[in-house]
Short mmCIF file of C-alpha atoms in Angstrom, two decimals:
data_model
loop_
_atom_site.label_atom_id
_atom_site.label_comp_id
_atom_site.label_asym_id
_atom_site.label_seq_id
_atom_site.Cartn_x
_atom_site.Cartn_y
_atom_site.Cartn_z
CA UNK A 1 0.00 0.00 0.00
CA UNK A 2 1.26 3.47 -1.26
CA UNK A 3 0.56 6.01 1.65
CA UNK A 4 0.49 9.67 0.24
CA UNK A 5 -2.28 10.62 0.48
CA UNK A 6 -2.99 11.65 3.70
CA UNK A 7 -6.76 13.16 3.26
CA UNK A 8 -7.76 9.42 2.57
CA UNK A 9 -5.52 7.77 5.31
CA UNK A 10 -7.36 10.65 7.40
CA UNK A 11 -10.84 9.31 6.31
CA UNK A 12 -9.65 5.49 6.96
CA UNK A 13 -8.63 7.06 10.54
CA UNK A 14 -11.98 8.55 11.50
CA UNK A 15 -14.00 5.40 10.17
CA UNK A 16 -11.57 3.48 12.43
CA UNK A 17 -13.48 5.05 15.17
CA UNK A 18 -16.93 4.03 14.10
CA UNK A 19 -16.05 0.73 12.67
CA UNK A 20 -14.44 -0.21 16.06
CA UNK A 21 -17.22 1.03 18.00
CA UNK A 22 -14.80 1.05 20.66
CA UNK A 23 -12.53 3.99 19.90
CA UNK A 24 -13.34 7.77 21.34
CA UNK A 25 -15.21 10.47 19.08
CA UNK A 26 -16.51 13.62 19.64
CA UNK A 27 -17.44 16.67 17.81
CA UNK A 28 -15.01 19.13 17.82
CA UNK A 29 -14.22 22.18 16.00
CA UNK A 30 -11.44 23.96 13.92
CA UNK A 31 -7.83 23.70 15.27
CA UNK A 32 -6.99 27.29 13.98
CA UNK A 33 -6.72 28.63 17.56
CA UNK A 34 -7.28 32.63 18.25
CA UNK A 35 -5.96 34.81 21.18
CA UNK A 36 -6.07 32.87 24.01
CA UNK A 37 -8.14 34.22 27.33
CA UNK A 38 -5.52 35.43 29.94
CA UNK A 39 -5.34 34.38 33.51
CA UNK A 40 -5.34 30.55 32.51
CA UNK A 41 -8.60 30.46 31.56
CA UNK A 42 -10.18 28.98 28.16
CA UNK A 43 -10.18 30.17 25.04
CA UNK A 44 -13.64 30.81 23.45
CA UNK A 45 -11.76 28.73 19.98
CA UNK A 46 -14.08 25.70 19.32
CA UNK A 47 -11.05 23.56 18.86
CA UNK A 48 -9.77 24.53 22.51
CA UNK A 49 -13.10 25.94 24.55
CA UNK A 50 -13.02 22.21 26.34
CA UNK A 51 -9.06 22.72 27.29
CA UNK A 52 -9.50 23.46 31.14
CA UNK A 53 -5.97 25.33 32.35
CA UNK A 54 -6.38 24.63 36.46
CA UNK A 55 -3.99 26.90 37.35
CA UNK A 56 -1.27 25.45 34.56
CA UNK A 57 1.87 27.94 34.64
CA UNK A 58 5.21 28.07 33.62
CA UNK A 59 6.95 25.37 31.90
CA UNK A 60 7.00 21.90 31.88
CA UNK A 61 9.70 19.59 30.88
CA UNK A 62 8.94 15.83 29.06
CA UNK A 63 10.64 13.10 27.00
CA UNK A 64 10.73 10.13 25.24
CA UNK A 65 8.90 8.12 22.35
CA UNK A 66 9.48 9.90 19.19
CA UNK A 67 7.09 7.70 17.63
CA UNK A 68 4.40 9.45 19.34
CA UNK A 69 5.89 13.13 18.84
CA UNK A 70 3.73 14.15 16.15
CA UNK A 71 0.70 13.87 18.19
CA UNK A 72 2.91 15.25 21.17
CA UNK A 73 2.96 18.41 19.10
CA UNK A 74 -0.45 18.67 17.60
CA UNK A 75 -1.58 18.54 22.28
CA UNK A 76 1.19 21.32 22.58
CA UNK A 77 -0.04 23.71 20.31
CA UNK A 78 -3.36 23.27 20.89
CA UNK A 79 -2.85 23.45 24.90
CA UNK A 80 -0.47 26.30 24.88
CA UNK A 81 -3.14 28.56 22.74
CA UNK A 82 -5.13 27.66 25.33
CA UNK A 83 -3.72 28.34 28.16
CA UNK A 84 -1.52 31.92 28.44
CA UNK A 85 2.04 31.47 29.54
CA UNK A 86 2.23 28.11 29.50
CA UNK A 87 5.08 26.08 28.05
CA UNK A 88 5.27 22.66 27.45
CA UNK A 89 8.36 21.42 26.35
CA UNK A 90 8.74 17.46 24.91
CA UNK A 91 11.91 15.88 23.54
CA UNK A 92 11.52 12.68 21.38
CA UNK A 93 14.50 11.12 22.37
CA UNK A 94 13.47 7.30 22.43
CA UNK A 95 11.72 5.85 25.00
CA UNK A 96 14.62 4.58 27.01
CA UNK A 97 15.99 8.25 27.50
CA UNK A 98 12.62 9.43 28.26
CA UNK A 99 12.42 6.78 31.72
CA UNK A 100 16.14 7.67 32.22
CA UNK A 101 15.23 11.21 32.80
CA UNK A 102 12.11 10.52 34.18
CA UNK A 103 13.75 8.16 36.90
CA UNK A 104 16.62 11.29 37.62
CA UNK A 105 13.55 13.78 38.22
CA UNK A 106 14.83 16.00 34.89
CA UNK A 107 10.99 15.82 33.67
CA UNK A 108 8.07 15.71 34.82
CA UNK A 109 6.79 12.77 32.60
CA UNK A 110 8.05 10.62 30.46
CA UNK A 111 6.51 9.08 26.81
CA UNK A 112 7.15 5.57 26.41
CA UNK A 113 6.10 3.17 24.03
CA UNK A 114 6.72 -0.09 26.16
CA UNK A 115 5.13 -0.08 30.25
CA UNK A 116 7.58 0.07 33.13
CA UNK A 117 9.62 -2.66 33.80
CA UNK A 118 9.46 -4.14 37.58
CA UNK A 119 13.26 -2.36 38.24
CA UNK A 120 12.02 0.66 36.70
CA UNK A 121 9.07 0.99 38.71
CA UNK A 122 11.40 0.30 41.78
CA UNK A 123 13.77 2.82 40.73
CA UNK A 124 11.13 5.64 40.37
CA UNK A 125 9.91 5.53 43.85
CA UNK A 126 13.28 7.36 44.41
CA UNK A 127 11.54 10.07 42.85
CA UNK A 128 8.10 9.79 42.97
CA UNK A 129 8.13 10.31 47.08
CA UNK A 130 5.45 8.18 48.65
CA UNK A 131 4.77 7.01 44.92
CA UNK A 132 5.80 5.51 41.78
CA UNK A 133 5.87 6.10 38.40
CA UNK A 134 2.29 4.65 36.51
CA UNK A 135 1.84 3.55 32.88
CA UNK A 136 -1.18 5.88 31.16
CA UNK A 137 -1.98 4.72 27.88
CA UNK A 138 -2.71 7.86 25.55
CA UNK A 139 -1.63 7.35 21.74
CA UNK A 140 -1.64 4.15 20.01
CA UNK A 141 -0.90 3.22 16.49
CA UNK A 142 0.51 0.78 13.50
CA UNK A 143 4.11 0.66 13.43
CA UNK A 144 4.60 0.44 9.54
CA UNK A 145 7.17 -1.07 7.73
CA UNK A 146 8.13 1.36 5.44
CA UNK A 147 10.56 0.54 2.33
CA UNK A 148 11.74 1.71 -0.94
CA UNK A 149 12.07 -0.53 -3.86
CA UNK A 150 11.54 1.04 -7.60
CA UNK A 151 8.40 -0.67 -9.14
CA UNK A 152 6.96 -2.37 -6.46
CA UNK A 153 4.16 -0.21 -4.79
CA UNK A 154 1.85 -2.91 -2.84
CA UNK A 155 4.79 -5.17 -1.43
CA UNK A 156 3.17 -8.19 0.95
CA UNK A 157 5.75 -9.65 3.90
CA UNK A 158 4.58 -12.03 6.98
CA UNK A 159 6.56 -12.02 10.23
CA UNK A 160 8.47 -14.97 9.55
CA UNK A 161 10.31 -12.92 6.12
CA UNK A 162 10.35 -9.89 8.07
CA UNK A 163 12.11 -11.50 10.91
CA UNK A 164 14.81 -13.08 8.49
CA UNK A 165 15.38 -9.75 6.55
CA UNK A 166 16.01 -7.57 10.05
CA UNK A 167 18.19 -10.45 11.15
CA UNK A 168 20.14 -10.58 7.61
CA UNK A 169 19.03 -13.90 6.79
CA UNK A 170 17.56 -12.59 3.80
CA UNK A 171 19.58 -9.91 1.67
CA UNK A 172 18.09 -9.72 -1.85
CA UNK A 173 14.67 -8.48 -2.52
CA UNK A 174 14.16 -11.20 -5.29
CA UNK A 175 14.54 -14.15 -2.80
CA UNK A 176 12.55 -16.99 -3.15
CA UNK A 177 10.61 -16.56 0.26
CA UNK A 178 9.60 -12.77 -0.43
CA UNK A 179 8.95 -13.62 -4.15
CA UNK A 180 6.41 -16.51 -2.44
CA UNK A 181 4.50 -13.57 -1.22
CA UNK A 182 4.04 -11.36 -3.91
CA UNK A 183 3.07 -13.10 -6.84
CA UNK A 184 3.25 -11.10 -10.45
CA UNK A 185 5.60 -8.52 -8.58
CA UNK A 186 8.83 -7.68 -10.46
CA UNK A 187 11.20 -7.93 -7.59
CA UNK A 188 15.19 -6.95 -8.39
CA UNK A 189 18.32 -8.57 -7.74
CA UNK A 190 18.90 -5.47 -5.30
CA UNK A 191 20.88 -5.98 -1.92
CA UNK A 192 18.24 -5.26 0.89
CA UNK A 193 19.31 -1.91 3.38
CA UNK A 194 17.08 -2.96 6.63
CA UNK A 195 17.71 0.47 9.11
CA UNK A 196 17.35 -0.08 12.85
CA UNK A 197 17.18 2.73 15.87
CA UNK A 198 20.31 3.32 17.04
CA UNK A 199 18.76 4.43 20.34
CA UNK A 200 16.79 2.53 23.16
CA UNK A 201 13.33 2.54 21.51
CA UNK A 202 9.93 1.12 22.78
CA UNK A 203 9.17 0.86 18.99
CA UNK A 204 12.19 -1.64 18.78
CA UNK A 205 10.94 -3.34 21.53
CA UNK A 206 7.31 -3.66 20.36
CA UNK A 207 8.87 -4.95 16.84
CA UNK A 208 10.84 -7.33 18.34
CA UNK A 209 7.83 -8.74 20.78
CA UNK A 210 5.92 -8.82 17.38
CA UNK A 211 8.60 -10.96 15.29
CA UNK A 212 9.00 -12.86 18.23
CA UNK A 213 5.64 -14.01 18.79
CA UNK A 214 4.56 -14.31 15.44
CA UNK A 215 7.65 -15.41 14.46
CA UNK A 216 8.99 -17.44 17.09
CA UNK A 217 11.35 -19.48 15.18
CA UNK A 218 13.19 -16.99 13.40
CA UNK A 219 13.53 -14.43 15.60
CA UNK A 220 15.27 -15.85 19.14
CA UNK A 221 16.18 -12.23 20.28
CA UNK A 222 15.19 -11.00 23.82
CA UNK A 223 11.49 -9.55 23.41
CA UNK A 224 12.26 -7.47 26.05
CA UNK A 225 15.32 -5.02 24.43
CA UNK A 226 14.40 -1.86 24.01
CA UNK A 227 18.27 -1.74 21.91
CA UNK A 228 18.21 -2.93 18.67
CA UNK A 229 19.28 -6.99 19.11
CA UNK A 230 20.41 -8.12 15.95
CA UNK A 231 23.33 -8.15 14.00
CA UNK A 232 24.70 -6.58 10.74
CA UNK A 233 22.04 -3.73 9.62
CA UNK A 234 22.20 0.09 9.59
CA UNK A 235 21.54 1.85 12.59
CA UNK A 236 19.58 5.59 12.83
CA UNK A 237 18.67 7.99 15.71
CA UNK A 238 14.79 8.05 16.19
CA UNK A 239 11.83 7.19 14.35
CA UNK A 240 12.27 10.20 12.10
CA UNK A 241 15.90 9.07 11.28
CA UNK A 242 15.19 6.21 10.21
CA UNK A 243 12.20 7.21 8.19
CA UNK A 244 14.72 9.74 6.45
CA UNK A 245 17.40 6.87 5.97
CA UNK A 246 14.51 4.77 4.18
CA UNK A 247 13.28 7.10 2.22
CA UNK A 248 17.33 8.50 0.92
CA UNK A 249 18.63 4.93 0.33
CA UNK A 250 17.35 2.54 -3.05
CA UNK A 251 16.44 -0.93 -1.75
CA UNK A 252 16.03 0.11 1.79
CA UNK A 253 13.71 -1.13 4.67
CA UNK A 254 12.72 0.26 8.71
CA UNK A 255 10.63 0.85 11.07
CA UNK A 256 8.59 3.42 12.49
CA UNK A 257 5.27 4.90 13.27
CA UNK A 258 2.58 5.39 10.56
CA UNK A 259 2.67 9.42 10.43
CA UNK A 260 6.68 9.52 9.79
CA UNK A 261 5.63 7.23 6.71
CA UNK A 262 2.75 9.51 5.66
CA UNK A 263 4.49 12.82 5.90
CA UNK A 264 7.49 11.76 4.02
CA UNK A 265 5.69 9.49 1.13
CA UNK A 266 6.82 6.60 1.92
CA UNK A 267 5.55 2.93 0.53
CA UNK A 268 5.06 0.47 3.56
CA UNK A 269 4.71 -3.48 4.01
CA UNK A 270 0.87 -5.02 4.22
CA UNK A 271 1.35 -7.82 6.44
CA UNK A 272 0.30 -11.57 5.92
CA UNK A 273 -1.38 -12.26 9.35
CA UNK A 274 -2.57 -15.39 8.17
CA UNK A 275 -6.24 -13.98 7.54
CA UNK A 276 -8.20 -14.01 4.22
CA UNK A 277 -5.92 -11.00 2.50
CA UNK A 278 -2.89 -9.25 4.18
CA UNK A 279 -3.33 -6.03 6.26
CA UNK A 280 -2.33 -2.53 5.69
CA UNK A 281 -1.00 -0.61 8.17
CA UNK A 282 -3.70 1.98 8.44
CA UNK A 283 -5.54 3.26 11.89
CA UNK A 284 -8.31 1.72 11.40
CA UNK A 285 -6.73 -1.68 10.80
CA UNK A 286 -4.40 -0.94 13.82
CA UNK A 287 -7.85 -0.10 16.26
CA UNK A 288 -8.82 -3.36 15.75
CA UNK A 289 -5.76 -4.91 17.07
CA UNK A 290 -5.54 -2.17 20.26
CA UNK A 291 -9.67 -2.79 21.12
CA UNK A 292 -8.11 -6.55 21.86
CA UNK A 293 -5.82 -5.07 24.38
CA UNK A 294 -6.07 -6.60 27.47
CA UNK A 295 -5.62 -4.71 30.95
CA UNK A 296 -2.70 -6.22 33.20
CA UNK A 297 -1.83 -3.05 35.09
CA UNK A 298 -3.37 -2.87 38.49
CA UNK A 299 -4.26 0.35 40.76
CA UNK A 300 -3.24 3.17 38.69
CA UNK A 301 -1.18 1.63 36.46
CA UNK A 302 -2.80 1.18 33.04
CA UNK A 303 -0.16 -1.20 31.00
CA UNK A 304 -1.76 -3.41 28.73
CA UNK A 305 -1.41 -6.05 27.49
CA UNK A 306 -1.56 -6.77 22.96
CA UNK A 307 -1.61 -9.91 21.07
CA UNK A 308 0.91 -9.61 18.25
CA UNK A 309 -0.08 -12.93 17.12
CA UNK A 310 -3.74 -11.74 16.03
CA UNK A 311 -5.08 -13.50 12.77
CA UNK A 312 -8.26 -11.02 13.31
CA UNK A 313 -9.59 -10.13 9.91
CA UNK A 314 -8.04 -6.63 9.09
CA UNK A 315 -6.39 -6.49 12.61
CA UNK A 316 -3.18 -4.82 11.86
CA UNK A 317 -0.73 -6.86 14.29
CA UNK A 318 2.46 -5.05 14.66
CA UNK A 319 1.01 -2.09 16.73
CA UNK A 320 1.98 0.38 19.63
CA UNK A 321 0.71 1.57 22.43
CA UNK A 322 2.39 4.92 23.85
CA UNK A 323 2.52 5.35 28.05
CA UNK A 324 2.56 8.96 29.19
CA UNK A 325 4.38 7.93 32.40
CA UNK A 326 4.17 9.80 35.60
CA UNK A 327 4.63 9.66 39.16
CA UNK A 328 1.22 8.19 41.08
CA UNK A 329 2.29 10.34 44.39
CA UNK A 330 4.83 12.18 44.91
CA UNK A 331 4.83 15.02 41.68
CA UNK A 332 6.85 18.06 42.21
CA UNK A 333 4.20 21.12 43.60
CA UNK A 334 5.34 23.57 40.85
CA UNK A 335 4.64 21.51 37.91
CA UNK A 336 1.75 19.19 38.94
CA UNK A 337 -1.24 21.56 37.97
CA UNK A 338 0.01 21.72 34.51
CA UNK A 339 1.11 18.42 34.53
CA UNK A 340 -2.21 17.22 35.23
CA UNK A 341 -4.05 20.08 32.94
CA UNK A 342 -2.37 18.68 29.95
CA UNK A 343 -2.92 15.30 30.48
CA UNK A 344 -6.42 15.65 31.34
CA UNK A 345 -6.27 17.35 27.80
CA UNK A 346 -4.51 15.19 25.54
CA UNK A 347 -6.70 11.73 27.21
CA UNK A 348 -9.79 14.02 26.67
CA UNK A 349 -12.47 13.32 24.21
CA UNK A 350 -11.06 16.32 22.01
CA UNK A 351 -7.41 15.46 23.09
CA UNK A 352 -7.85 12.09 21.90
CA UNK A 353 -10.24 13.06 18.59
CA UNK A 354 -7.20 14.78 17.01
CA UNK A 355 -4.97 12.10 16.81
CA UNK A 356 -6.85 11.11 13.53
CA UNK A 357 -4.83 14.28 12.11
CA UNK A 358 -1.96 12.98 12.66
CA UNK A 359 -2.43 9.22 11.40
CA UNK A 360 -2.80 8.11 15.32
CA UNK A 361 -5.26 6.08 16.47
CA UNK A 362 -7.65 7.04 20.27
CA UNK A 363 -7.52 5.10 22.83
CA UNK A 364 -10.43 2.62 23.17
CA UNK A 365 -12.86 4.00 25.08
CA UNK A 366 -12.75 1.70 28.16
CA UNK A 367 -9.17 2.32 28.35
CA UNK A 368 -9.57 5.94 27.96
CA UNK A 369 -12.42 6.36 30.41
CA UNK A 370 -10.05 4.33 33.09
CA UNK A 371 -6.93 6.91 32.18
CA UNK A 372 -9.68 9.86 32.74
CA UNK A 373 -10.25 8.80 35.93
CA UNK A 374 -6.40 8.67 37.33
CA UNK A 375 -5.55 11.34 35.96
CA UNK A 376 -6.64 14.17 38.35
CA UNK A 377 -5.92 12.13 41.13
CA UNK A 378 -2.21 12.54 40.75
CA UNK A 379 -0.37 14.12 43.86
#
């Protein structure tokens, strides 16, 4: 599937929500924001009269996924026109730098697209006094395998090839096991360029729980790594590195989140799930496979749990789900009003409804509701 169009992937998005019927909508208005009231109140814009400011001030300091920092920046804008003097400022520096700062008390959350592990949790109660650091689901997504290969527009790969070309098992596009797949296609005799992250990334992690599960005898890698596992490869900082590296480099393949392929045209990989026709990495298709989630957080934590393995009809498998990650009890007095002010914003029904813009997909709306509800009891 060829994604560049981004007014139809748009459309797919919002039907995502209705086909689903268990993804968040809500009318909303025009994002084209206008003088914002002063005093921290709410603007009288349609697309921001529902942001409530609660005493949000100065700045605030986050990091992390940079798969989810296109909708990161779509909540910033929108919640800074909002709310006067108000700065919210988000690195996408991977998800493993994110909880590293996040764990040293350098930001007051942390986006990250794999829950807390057990020794991170442990290690945040150093910071979060009288708490710990909680896993708040608030952007999920397809993680598309993007590539560039001259004549071949719809390419088809199941986890089993995709495991064997990310561990350089396979290293022509015209081999016999890709060929298998794509029938008709006129596949060259071109040496395959799979690109990696380079930093610790949730999004490598997810991948590799993906190939792992689906793909259990080809990919023996720890599902766990957040750093890229395998050998051999190229290696690129962030999701939008190695979007750029794909789309630069003749015979090349990666990873990353939907909107990176979207905004910079490039082709990516419908999957063979083992259903009646292969998936495309679209929201929609990628909201059926997050409504499966599973809850195995408990208390405030919201991790959840996905099943990689789904053979759902047009359930896109090899999705994300992005934690905003924060501190239970325990958040620093000068930065928790607008630390909870903008995440009661971006898990919002408005919060959540522009995602669509940015080829994300809402939170289902169990999940969401939960999130809602911890949210403003943060301390």
């Amino acid at each position: 599937m060829k994604l560049s169009r981004k007014n139809g992937l748009r459309a797919s998005a919002i039907g995502a929500l209705v086909v689903s019927g268990a993804l968040v909508l809500s009318a909303c208005g025009s994002d084209n924001n206008t003088e914002p009231t002063k005093g921290g109140g709410q603007s009288s814009n349609a697309a921001s009269s529902s942001i409530k400011c609660d005493g949000a001030k100065g700045q605030l300091l986050a990091a992390g996924s940079s798969a989810q920092k296109n909708a990161m920046d779509l909540w910033v804008k929108n919640f800074q026109a909002a709310c006067e003097g108000v700065e919210v400022n988000y690195q996408g520096i991977g998800s493993g730098g994110g909880i590293t700062k996040f764990n040293q008390g350098q930001v007051a959350f942390a986006g990250s697209d794999s829950a807390l592990k057990e020794e991170e949790v442990a290690e945040s109660q150093k910071i979060c006094k009288g708490g710990k650091g909680v896993n708040l689901p608030m952007v999920g997504g397809p993680i598309a395998i993007g590539y560039k290969l001259e004549g071949v527009d719809n390419l088809v790969l199941d986890a089993s090839t995709l495991a064997k070309i990310f561990d350089t098992k396979i290293t022509k596009w015209n081999d016999p096991a890709i060929a298998k797949l794509n029938p008709g296609a006129k596949l060259p005799d071109t040496t395959i360029q799979a690109f990696h992250r380079s930093d610790e990334s949730g999004t490598t992690q997810n991948l590799g729980k993906y190939l792992s599960t689906a793909a259990a005898a080809d990919w023996k890698y720890d599902p766990k790594s957040k750093s890229w596992p395998a050998p051999g490869g190229q290696a690129a900082n962030g999701s939008s590195g190695v979007a750029t590296a794909v789309k630069d480099a003749e015979g090349s393949i990666g990873y990353f989140e939907l909107s990176y392929a979207t905004s910079n045209k490039i082709s990516t990989v419908s999957i063979n799930t083992g259903a009646s026709a292969p998936v495309a990495a679209t929201t929609e298709n990628a909201s059926k496979a997050i409504a499966a989630a599973k809850v195995k957080g408990t208390g405030n934590d919201v991790a959840l749990s996905l099943d990689y393995a789904t053979k759902a009809e047009g359930a896109y498998p090899l999705v994300l789900v992005t934690y905003e990650i924060a501190c239970d009890k325990g958040n620093k007095a000068e930065t928790l009003p607008t630390l909870k002010a903008f995440l009661n914003y971006a898990i919002s029904e408005e919060g959540q409804k522009v995602l669509a813009e940015a080829d994300y997909a809402p939170m289902p709306v169990e999940i969401a509701a939960k999130v809602r509800a911890i949210v403003p009891t943060l301390s």
